[in-house]
mmCIF file of N, CA and C in Angstrom:
data_model
loop_
_atom_site.group_PDB
_atom_site.id
_atom_site.type_symbol
_atom_site.label_atom_id
_atom_site.label_comp_id
_atom_site.label_asym_id
_atom_site.label_seq_id
_atom_site.Cartn_x
_atom_site.Cartn_y
_atom_site.Cartn_z
ATOM 1 N N MET A 1 13.531 -42.185 -5.813
ATOM 2 C CA MET A 1 12.463 -42.250 -6.794
ATOM 3 C C MET A 1 13.058 -42.749 -8.111
ATOM 4 N N ALA A 2 12.364 -43.647 -8.750
ATOM 5 C CA ALA A 2 12.831 -44.202 -10.017
ATOM 6 C C ALA A 2 12.797 -43.133 -11.104
ATOM 7 N N PHE A 3 13.694 -43.296 -12.068
ATOM 8 C CA PHE A 3 13.851 -42.343 -13.171
ATOM 9 C C PHE A 3 12.531 -42.079 -13.890
ATOM 10 N N ALA A 4 11.814 -43.126 -14.254
ATOM 11 C CA ALA A 4 10.535 -42.984 -14.965
ATOM 12 C C ALA A 4 9.514 -42.261 -14.096
ATOM 13 N N GLN A 5 9.533 -42.533 -12.825
ATOM 14 C CA GLN A 5 8.589 -41.873 -11.910
ATOM 15 C C GLN A 5 8.915 -40.382 -11.793
ATOM 16 N N GLU A 6 10.192 -40.031 -11.778
ATOM 17 C CA GLU A 6 10.580 -38.621 -11.733
ATOM 18 C C GLU A 6 10.102 -37.892 -12.979
ATOM 19 N N GLN A 7 10.239 -38.530 -14.130
ATOM 20 C CA GLN A 7 9.742 -37.926 -15.363
ATOM 21 C C GLN A 7 8.230 -37.749 -15.303
ATOM 22 N N GLN A 8 7.538 -38.745 -14.801
ATOM 23 C CA GLN A 8 6.085 -38.688 -14.687
ATOM 24 C C GLN A 8 5.666 -37.555 -13.748
ATOM 25 N N GLU A 9 6.336 -37.424 -12.624
ATOM 26 C CA GLU A 9 6.023 -36.360 -11.668
ATOM 27 C C GLU A 9 6.274 -34.979 -12.273
ATOM 28 N N ALA A 10 7.382 -34.841 -12.989
ATOM 29 C CA ALA A 10 7.714 -33.557 -13.618
ATOM 30 C C ALA A 10 6.689 -33.200 -14.697
ATOM 31 N N LEU A 11 6.310 -34.174 -15.496
ATOM 32 C CA LEU A 11 5.318 -33.944 -16.541
ATOM 33 C C LEU A 11 3.959 -33.615 -15.930
ATOM 34 N N TYR A 12 3.623 -34.270 -14.845
ATOM 35 C CA TYR A 12 2.364 -33.993 -14.149
ATOM 36 C C TYR A 12 2.328 -32.543 -13.661
ATOM 37 N N LEU A 13 3.443 -32.070 -13.115
ATOM 38 C CA LEU A 13 3.527 -30.690 -12.656
ATOM 39 C C LEU A 13 3.403 -29.725 -13.824
ATOM 40 N N LEU A 14 4.156 -29.954 -14.887
ATOM 41 C CA LEU A 14 4.101 -29.086 -16.064
ATOM 42 C C LEU A 14 2.677 -29.026 -16.619
ATOM 43 N N GLN A 15 2.082 -30.185 -16.832
ATOM 44 C CA GLN A 15 0.743 -30.225 -17.418
ATOM 45 C C GLN A 15 -0.322 -29.698 -16.458
ATOM 46 N N GLY A 16 -0.112 -29.881 -15.180
ATOM 47 C CA GLY A 16 -1.052 -29.356 -14.194
ATOM 48 C C GLY A 16 -1.098 -27.836 -14.204
ATOM 49 N N ILE A 17 0.060 -27.215 -14.351
ATOM 50 C CA ILE A 17 0.123 -25.757 -14.472
ATOM 51 C C ILE A 17 -0.418 -25.337 -15.833
ATOM 52 N N GLU A 18 0.020 -26.023 -16.868
ATOM 53 C CA GLU A 18 -0.383 -25.690 -18.227
ATOM 54 C C GLU A 18 -1.900 -25.754 -18.409
ATOM 55 N N ASN A 19 -2.512 -26.810 -17.921
ATOM 56 C CA ASN A 19 -3.938 -27.043 -18.140
ATOM 57 C C ASN A 19 -4.826 -26.528 -17.017
ATOM 58 N N GLY A 20 -4.210 -26.060 -15.937
ATOM 59 C CA GLY A 20 -4.991 -25.563 -14.815
ATOM 60 C C GLY A 20 -5.642 -26.660 -13.995
ATOM 61 N N THR A 21 -5.106 -27.871 -14.075
ATOM 62 C CA THR A 21 -5.689 -28.990 -13.337
ATOM 63 C C THR A 21 -5.131 -29.128 -11.926
ATOM 64 N N LEU A 22 -4.072 -28.401 -11.613
ATOM 65 C CA LEU A 22 -3.549 -28.351 -10.245
ATOM 66 C C LEU A 22 -3.952 -27.019 -9.626
ATOM 67 N N THR A 23 -4.396 -27.061 -8.396
ATOM 68 C CA THR A 23 -4.652 -25.800 -7.709
ATOM 69 C C THR A 23 -3.312 -25.104 -7.489
ATOM 70 N N THR A 24 -3.367 -23.826 -7.273
ATOM 71 C CA THR A 24 -2.134 -23.069 -7.040
ATOM 72 C C THR A 24 -1.398 -23.596 -5.821
ATOM 73 N N SER A 25 -2.120 -23.888 -4.760
ATOM 74 C CA SER A 25 -1.463 -24.369 -3.543
ATOM 75 C C SER A 25 -0.843 -25.751 -3.749
ATOM 76 N N THR A 26 -1.504 -26.617 -4.486
ATOM 77 C CA THR A 26 -0.940 -27.945 -4.764
ATOM 78 C C THR A 26 0.294 -27.816 -5.650
ATOM 79 N N ALA A 27 0.213 -26.991 -6.665
ATOM 80 C CA ALA A 27 1.372 -26.769 -7.539
ATOM 81 C C ALA A 27 2.537 -26.206 -6.727
ATOM 82 N N ALA A 28 2.262 -25.256 -5.848
ATOM 83 C CA ALA A 28 3.325 -24.654 -5.028
ATOM 84 C C ALA A 28 3.984 -25.709 -4.134
ATOM 85 N N ARG A 29 3.202 -26.599 -3.543
ATOM 86 C CA ARG A 29 3.775 -27.661 -2.701
ATOM 87 C C ARG A 29 4.659 -28.590 -3.522
ATOM 88 N N ARG A 30 4.208 -28.944 -4.712
ATOM 89 C CA ARG A 30 5.010 -29.825 -5.575
ATOM 90 C C ARG A 30 6.290 -29.120 -6.027
ATOM 91 N N ILE A 31 6.199 -27.847 -6.298
ATOM 92 C CA ILE A 31 7.365 -27.072 -6.702
ATOM 93 C C ILE A 31 8.382 -27.024 -5.572
ATOM 94 N N GLU A 32 7.916 -26.837 -4.346
ATOM 95 C CA GLU A 32 8.826 -26.781 -3.187
ATOM 96 C C GLU A 32 9.617 -28.075 -3.033
ATOM 97 N N GLU A 33 9.048 -29.184 -3.482
ATOM 98 C CA GLU A 33 9.711 -30.493 -3.374
ATOM 99 C C GLU A 33 10.592 -30.808 -4.584
ATOM 100 N N ALA A 34 10.510 -30.002 -5.619
ATOM 101 C CA ALA A 34 11.207 -30.286 -6.883
ATOM 102 C C ALA A 34 12.598 -29.664 -6.926
ATOM 103 N N ASP A 35 13.400 -30.170 -7.828
ATOM 104 C CA ASP A 35 14.715 -29.604 -8.085
ATOM 105 C C ASP A 35 14.539 -28.183 -8.637
ATOM 106 N N PRO A 36 15.271 -27.210 -8.099
ATOM 107 C CA PRO A 36 15.118 -25.824 -8.570
ATOM 108 C C PRO A 36 15.353 -25.654 -10.074
ATOM 109 N N ALA A 37 16.302 -26.375 -10.628
ATOM 110 C CA ALA A 37 16.542 -26.271 -12.075
ATOM 111 C C ALA A 37 15.329 -26.787 -12.853
ATOM 112 N N LEU A 38 14.716 -27.854 -12.384
ATOM 113 C CA LEU A 38 13.522 -28.379 -13.034
ATOM 114 C C LEU A 38 12.401 -27.341 -12.996
ATOM 115 N N VAL A 39 12.233 -26.694 -11.871
ATOM 116 C CA VAL A 39 11.204 -25.651 -11.735
ATOM 117 C C VAL A 39 11.470 -24.533 -12.739
ATOM 118 N N TYR A 40 12.707 -24.076 -12.810
ATOM 119 C CA TYR A 40 13.058 -23.027 -13.762
ATOM 120 C C TYR A 40 12.765 -23.488 -15.199
ATOM 121 N N PHE A 41 13.150 -24.712 -15.516
ATOM 122 C CA PHE A 41 12.908 -25.234 -16.855
ATOM 123 C C PHE A 41 11.414 -25.283 -17.184
ATOM 124 N N ILE A 42 10.613 -25.777 -16.276
ATOM 125 C CA ILE A 42 9.172 -25.878 -16.520
ATOM 126 C C ILE A 42 8.570 -24.502 -16.758
ATOM 127 N N PHE A 43 8.884 -23.546 -15.903
ATOM 128 C CA PHE A 43 8.325 -22.202 -16.056
ATOM 129 C C PHE A 43 8.789 -21.566 -17.364
ATOM 130 N N THR A 44 10.055 -21.732 -17.687
ATOM 131 C CA THR A 44 10.598 -21.124 -18.896
ATOM 132 C C THR A 44 10.025 -21.788 -20.143
ATOM 133 N N TRP A 45 9.857 -23.104 -20.120
ATOM 134 C CA TRP A 45 9.243 -23.799 -21.248
ATOM 135 C C TRP A 45 7.817 -23.296 -21.454
ATOM 136 N N LEU A 46 7.063 -23.154 -20.370
ATOM 137 C CA LEU A 46 5.690 -22.663 -20.482
ATOM 138 C C LEU A 46 5.648 -21.237 -21.026
ATOM 139 N N ARG A 47 6.551 -20.392 -20.566
ATOM 140 C CA ARG A 47 6.598 -19.014 -21.081
ATOM 141 C C ARG A 47 6.943 -18.991 -22.568
ATOM 142 N N ALA A 48 7.872 -19.844 -22.972
ATOM 143 C CA ALA A 48 8.257 -19.894 -24.391
ATOM 144 C C ALA A 48 7.125 -20.448 -25.249
ATOM 145 N N ARG A 49 6.428 -21.428 -24.760
ATOM 146 C CA ARG A 49 5.358 -22.082 -25.502
ATOM 147 C C ARG A 49 4.111 -21.202 -25.610
ATOM 148 N N TYR A 50 3.855 -20.419 -24.569
ATOM 149 C CA TYR A 50 2.634 -19.615 -24.520
ATOM 150 C C TYR A 50 2.957 -18.129 -24.603
ATOM 151 N N GLY A 51 3.465 -17.736 -25.754
ATOM 152 C CA GLY A 51 3.736 -16.325 -26.017
ATOM 153 C C GLY A 51 2.434 -15.555 -26.163
ATOM 154 N N ALA A 52 2.547 -14.267 -26.303
ATOM 155 C CA ALA A 52 1.373 -13.390 -26.374
ATOM 156 C C ALA A 52 0.414 -13.752 -27.501
ATOM 157 N N ASP A 53 0.925 -14.381 -28.554
ATOM 158 C CA ASP A 53 0.076 -14.727 -29.693
ATOM 159 C C ASP A 53 -0.694 -16.037 -29.508
ATOM 160 N N HIS A 54 -0.427 -16.767 -28.448
ATOM 161 C CA HIS A 54 -1.104 -18.049 -28.216
ATOM 162 C C HIS A 54 -2.450 -17.801 -27.535
ATOM 163 N N PRO A 55 -3.514 -18.454 -28.008
ATOM 164 C CA PRO A 55 -4.844 -18.216 -27.433
ATOM 165 C C PRO A 55 -4.970 -18.584 -25.949
ATOM 166 N N ALA A 56 -4.158 -19.514 -25.467
ATOM 167 C CA ALA A 56 -4.234 -19.924 -24.065
ATOM 168 C C ALA A 56 -3.230 -19.192 -23.174
ATOM 169 N N ALA A 57 -2.514 -18.239 -23.733
ATOM 170 C CA ALA A 57 -1.445 -17.562 -22.987
ATOM 171 C C ALA A 57 -1.941 -16.910 -21.702
ATOM 172 N N GLU A 58 -3.060 -16.251 -21.764
ATOM 173 C CA GLU A 58 -3.551 -15.536 -20.585
ATOM 174 C C GLU A 58 -3.716 -16.471 -19.382
ATOM 175 N N GLY A 59 -4.302 -17.624 -19.601
ATOM 176 C CA GLY A 59 -4.508 -18.569 -18.510
ATOM 177 C C GLY A 59 -3.212 -19.162 -17.992
ATOM 178 N N VAL A 60 -2.364 -19.625 -18.903
ATOM 179 C CA VAL A 60 -1.114 -20.278 -18.504
ATOM 180 C C VAL A 60 -0.185 -19.275 -17.822
ATOM 181 N N ILE A 61 0.039 -18.148 -18.456
ATOM 182 C CA ILE A 61 0.934 -17.144 -17.871
ATOM 183 C C ILE A 61 0.342 -16.602 -16.573
ATOM 184 N N GLY A 62 -0.963 -16.477 -16.519
ATOM 185 C CA GLY A 62 -1.623 -16.044 -15.288
ATOM 186 C C GLY A 62 -1.347 -16.983 -14.131
ATOM 187 N N ARG A 63 -1.351 -18.289 -14.402
ATOM 188 C CA ARG A 63 -1.044 -19.259 -13.343
ATOM 189 C C ARG A 63 0.405 -19.157 -12.904
ATOM 190 N N LEU A 64 1.317 -18.917 -13.843
ATOM 191 C CA LEU A 64 2.729 -18.738 -13.472
ATOM 192 C C LEU A 64 2.911 -17.510 -12.602
ATOM 193 N N VAL A 65 2.254 -16.427 -12.977
ATOM 194 C CA VAL A 65 2.339 -15.185 -12.204
ATOM 195 C C VAL A 65 1.754 -15.391 -10.808
ATOM 196 N N GLU A 66 0.643 -16.100 -10.734
ATOM 197 C CA GLU A 66 0.020 -16.378 -9.447
ATOM 198 C C GLU A 66 0.958 -17.188 -8.546
ATOM 199 N N LEU A 67 1.649 -18.153 -9.124
ATOM 200 C CA LEU A 67 2.583 -18.972 -8.349
ATOM 201 C C LEU A 67 3.791 -18.161 -7.867
ATOM 202 N N THR A 68 4.391 -17.396 -8.765
ATOM 203 C CA THR A 68 5.586 -16.643 -8.371
ATOM 204 C C THR A 68 5.231 -15.450 -7.482
ATOM 205 N N GLY A 69 4.056 -14.875 -7.688
ATOM 206 C CA GLY A 69 3.649 -13.727 -6.885
ATOM 207 C C GLY A 69 3.090 -14.109 -5.528
ATOM 208 N N GLY A 70 2.482 -15.279 -5.449
ATOM 209 C CA GLY A 70 1.824 -15.689 -4.214
ATOM 210 C C GLY A 70 2.655 -16.563 -3.303
ATOM 211 N N TYR A 71 3.746 -17.082 -3.808
ATOM 212 C CA TYR A 71 4.563 -18.008 -3.023
ATOM 213 C C TYR A 71 6.037 -17.628 -3.158
ATOM 214 N N ALA A 72 6.579 -17.056 -2.095
ATOM 215 C CA ALA A 72 7.988 -16.637 -2.110
ATOM 216 C C ALA A 72 8.907 -17.826 -2.368
ATOM 217 N N SER A 73 8.520 -19.008 -1.909
ATOM 218 C CA SER A 73 9.356 -20.194 -2.100
ATOM 219 C C SER A 73 9.467 -20.553 -3.581
ATOM 220 N N VAL A 74 8.406 -20.315 -4.347
ATOM 221 C CA VAL A 74 8.444 -20.602 -5.781
ATOM 222 C C VAL A 74 9.405 -19.634 -6.463
ATOM 223 N N LYS A 75 9.312 -18.379 -6.094
ATOM 224 C CA LYS A 75 10.213 -17.367 -6.660
ATOM 225 C C LYS A 75 11.668 -17.708 -6.317
ATOM 226 N N ALA A 76 11.915 -18.168 -5.098
ATOM 227 C CA ALA A 76 13.264 -18.552 -4.684
ATOM 228 C C ALA A 76 13.759 -19.762 -5.473
ATOM 229 N N GLN A 77 12.876 -20.732 -5.712
ATOM 230 C CA GLN A 77 13.236 -21.904 -6.514
ATOM 231 C C GLN A 77 13.645 -21.471 -7.921
ATOM 232 N N MET A 78 12.896 -20.537 -8.485
ATOM 233 C CA MET A 78 13.202 -20.037 -9.830
ATOM 234 C C MET A 78 14.593 -19.393 -9.870
ATOM 235 N N ARG A 79 14.879 -18.537 -8.909
ATOM 236 C CA ARG A 79 16.191 -17.868 -8.871
ATOM 237 C C ARG A 79 17.318 -18.881 -8.733
ATOM 238 N N GLU A 80 17.131 -19.834 -7.834
ATOM 239 C CA GLU A 80 18.156 -20.854 -7.626
ATOM 240 C C GLU A 80 18.332 -21.717 -8.875
ATOM 241 N N GLY A 81 17.232 -22.098 -9.487
ATOM 242 C CA GLY A 81 17.289 -22.935 -10.678
ATOM 243 C C GLY A 81 17.962 -22.258 -11.846
ATOM 244 N N LYS A 82 17.691 -20.965 -12.014
ATOM 245 C CA LYS A 82 18.283 -20.220 -13.134
ATOM 246 C C LYS A 82 19.812 -20.227 -13.064
ATOM 247 N N ALA A 83 20.357 -20.283 -11.860
ATOM 248 C CA ALA A 83 21.811 -20.244 -11.666
ATOM 249 C C ALA A 83 22.482 -21.600 -11.893
ATOM 250 N N ASP A 84 21.718 -22.653 -12.067
ATOM 251 C CA ASP A 84 22.280 -23.991 -12.242
ATOM 252 C C ASP A 84 22.995 -24.083 -13.598
ATOM 253 N N SER A 85 24.138 -24.730 -13.619
ATOM 254 C CA SER A 85 24.930 -24.845 -14.848
ATOM 255 C C SER A 85 24.201 -25.624 -15.950
ATOM 256 N N ILE A 86 23.296 -26.514 -15.582
ATOM 257 C CA ILE A 86 22.561 -27.260 -16.605
ATOM 258 C C ILE A 86 21.655 -26.334 -17.418
ATOM 259 N N VAL A 87 21.197 -25.251 -16.815
ATOM 260 C CA VAL A 87 20.369 -24.283 -17.535
ATOM 261 C C VAL A 87 21.207 -23.603 -18.616
ATOM 262 N N ALA A 88 22.410 -23.195 -18.255
ATOM 263 C CA ALA A 88 23.292 -22.563 -19.245
ATOM 264 C C ALA A 88 23.588 -23.530 -20.384
ATOM 265 N N TRP A 89 23.856 -24.787 -20.053
ATOM 266 C CA TRP A 89 24.110 -25.801 -21.090
ATOM 267 C C TRP A 89 22.910 -25.909 -22.027
ATOM 268 N N PHE A 90 21.727 -26.079 -21.468
ATOM 269 C CA PHE A 90 20.536 -26.252 -22.297
ATOM 270 C C PHE A 90 20.318 -25.042 -23.195
ATOM 271 N N GLU A 91 20.404 -23.852 -22.627
ATOM 272 C CA GLU A 91 20.102 -22.644 -23.385
ATOM 273 C C GLU A 91 21.145 -22.345 -24.464
ATOM 274 N N GLU A 92 22.350 -22.878 -24.315
ATOM 275 C CA GLU A 92 23.364 -22.747 -25.363
ATOM 276 C C GLU A 92 23.133 -23.756 -26.494
ATOM 277 N N GLU A 93 22.609 -24.922 -26.141
ATOM 278 C CA GLU A 93 22.468 -26.018 -27.105
ATOM 279 C C GLU A 93 21.099 -26.121 -27.770
ATOM 280 N N TYR A 94 20.061 -25.678 -27.090
ATOM 281 C CA TYR A 94 18.699 -25.919 -27.545
ATOM 282 C C TYR A 94 17.837 -24.657 -27.446
ATOM 283 N N SER A 95 16.656 -24.779 -28.028
ATOM 284 C CA SER A 95 15.619 -23.764 -27.880
ATOM 285 C C SER A 95 14.431 -24.438 -27.208
ATOM 286 N N TYR A 96 13.815 -23.753 -26.273
ATOM 287 C CA TYR A 96 12.662 -24.320 -25.575
ATOM 288 C C TYR A 96 11.553 -24.689 -26.555
ATOM 289 N N ARG A 97 11.396 -23.902 -27.596
ATOM 290 C CA ARG A 97 10.317 -24.122 -28.564
ATOM 291 C C ARG A 97 10.531 -25.361 -29.430
ATOM 292 N N ASP A 98 11.728 -25.952 -29.359
ATOM 293 C CA ASP A 98 12.018 -27.140 -30.157
ATOM 294 C C ASP A 98 11.396 -28.414 -29.595
ATOM 295 N N PHE A 99 10.837 -28.354 -28.408
ATOM 296 C CA PHE A 99 10.386 -29.556 -27.711
ATOM 297 C C PHE A 99 8.906 -29.504 -27.353
ATOM 298 N N GLY A 100 8.262 -30.649 -27.510
ATOM 299 C CA GLY A 100 6.952 -30.850 -26.909
ATOM 300 C C GLY A 100 7.159 -31.158 -25.438
ATOM 301 N N ALA A 101 6.114 -31.174 -24.683
ATOM 302 C CA ALA A 101 6.209 -31.351 -23.231
ATOM 303 C C ALA A 101 6.919 -32.647 -22.835
ATOM 304 N N SER A 102 6.504 -33.765 -23.390
ATOM 305 C CA SER A 102 7.078 -35.056 -22.990
ATOM 306 C C SER A 102 8.558 -35.162 -23.327
ATOM 307 N N ALA A 103 8.929 -34.787 -24.541
ATOM 308 C CA ALA A 103 10.339 -34.853 -24.949
ATOM 309 C C ALA A 103 11.192 -33.903 -24.116
ATOM 310 N N PHE A 104 10.648 -32.739 -23.811
ATOM 311 C CA PHE A 104 11.378 -31.767 -23.003
ATOM 312 C C PHE A 104 11.645 -32.324 -21.604
ATOM 313 N N ILE A 105 10.612 -32.825 -20.964
ATOM 314 C CA ILE A 105 10.762 -33.366 -19.607
ATOM 315 C C ILE A 105 11.700 -34.562 -19.611
ATOM 316 N N GLU A 106 11.593 -35.410 -20.606
ATOM 317 C CA GLU A 106 12.479 -36.573 -20.691
ATOM 318 C C GLU A 106 13.942 -36.144 -20.737
ATOM 319 N N LEU A 107 14.265 -35.182 -21.598
ATOM 320 C CA LEU A 107 15.644 -34.700 -21.719
ATOM 321 C C LEU A 107 16.117 -34.045 -20.419
ATOM 322 N N ILE A 108 15.300 -33.183 -19.860
ATOM 323 C CA ILE A 108 15.701 -32.436 -18.663
ATOM 324 C C ILE A 108 15.904 -33.355 -17.474
ATOM 325 N N VAL A 109 14.972 -34.247 -17.229
ATOM 326 C CA VAL A 109 15.118 -35.161 -16.093
ATOM 327 C C VAL A 109 16.328 -36.065 -16.287
ATOM 328 N N GLU A 110 16.546 -36.520 -17.517
ATOM 329 C CA GLU A 110 17.722 -37.354 -17.793
ATOM 330 C C GLU A 110 19.010 -36.607 -17.452
ATOM 331 N N LYS A 111 19.088 -35.335 -17.851
ATOM 332 C CA LYS A 111 20.294 -34.546 -17.587
ATOM 333 C C LYS A 111 20.429 -34.224 -16.100
ATOM 334 N N LEU A 112 19.339 -33.927 -15.444
ATOM 335 C CA LEU A 112 19.398 -33.617 -14.019
ATOM 336 C C LEU A 112 19.815 -34.839 -13.199
ATOM 337 N N GLU A 113 19.390 -35.988 -13.618
ATOM 338 C CA GLU A 113 19.688 -37.211 -12.877
ATOM 339 C C GLU A 113 20.984 -37.872 -13.327
ATOM 340 N N GLY A 114 21.522 -37.428 -14.473
ATOM 341 C CA GLY A 114 22.720 -38.051 -15.032
ATOM 342 C C GLY A 114 23.995 -37.592 -14.424
#
């Protein structure tokens, strides 16, 4: 898959969960096909962006809970992704809240593919 297409797919997944435009089952299938570190990054970015004080938090966090609670494979992807060394690098160098969705996905996909 071309680099730009990977970024587009990752952004589509993030925004689909964020906006509720992907069904849970479709999101779960896409997650199963994704790099575990990317899955961890997307979920963590969404959690950081939609804290308790955000008006859309209930919907976004609810979809994350539904995915991790309803699909063991998603939970496994999260655990595997969290252990990836690129996650430690990112979390030492950056804050999730420093990035909008597009810039975040661009950086993460570049690092994962680099």
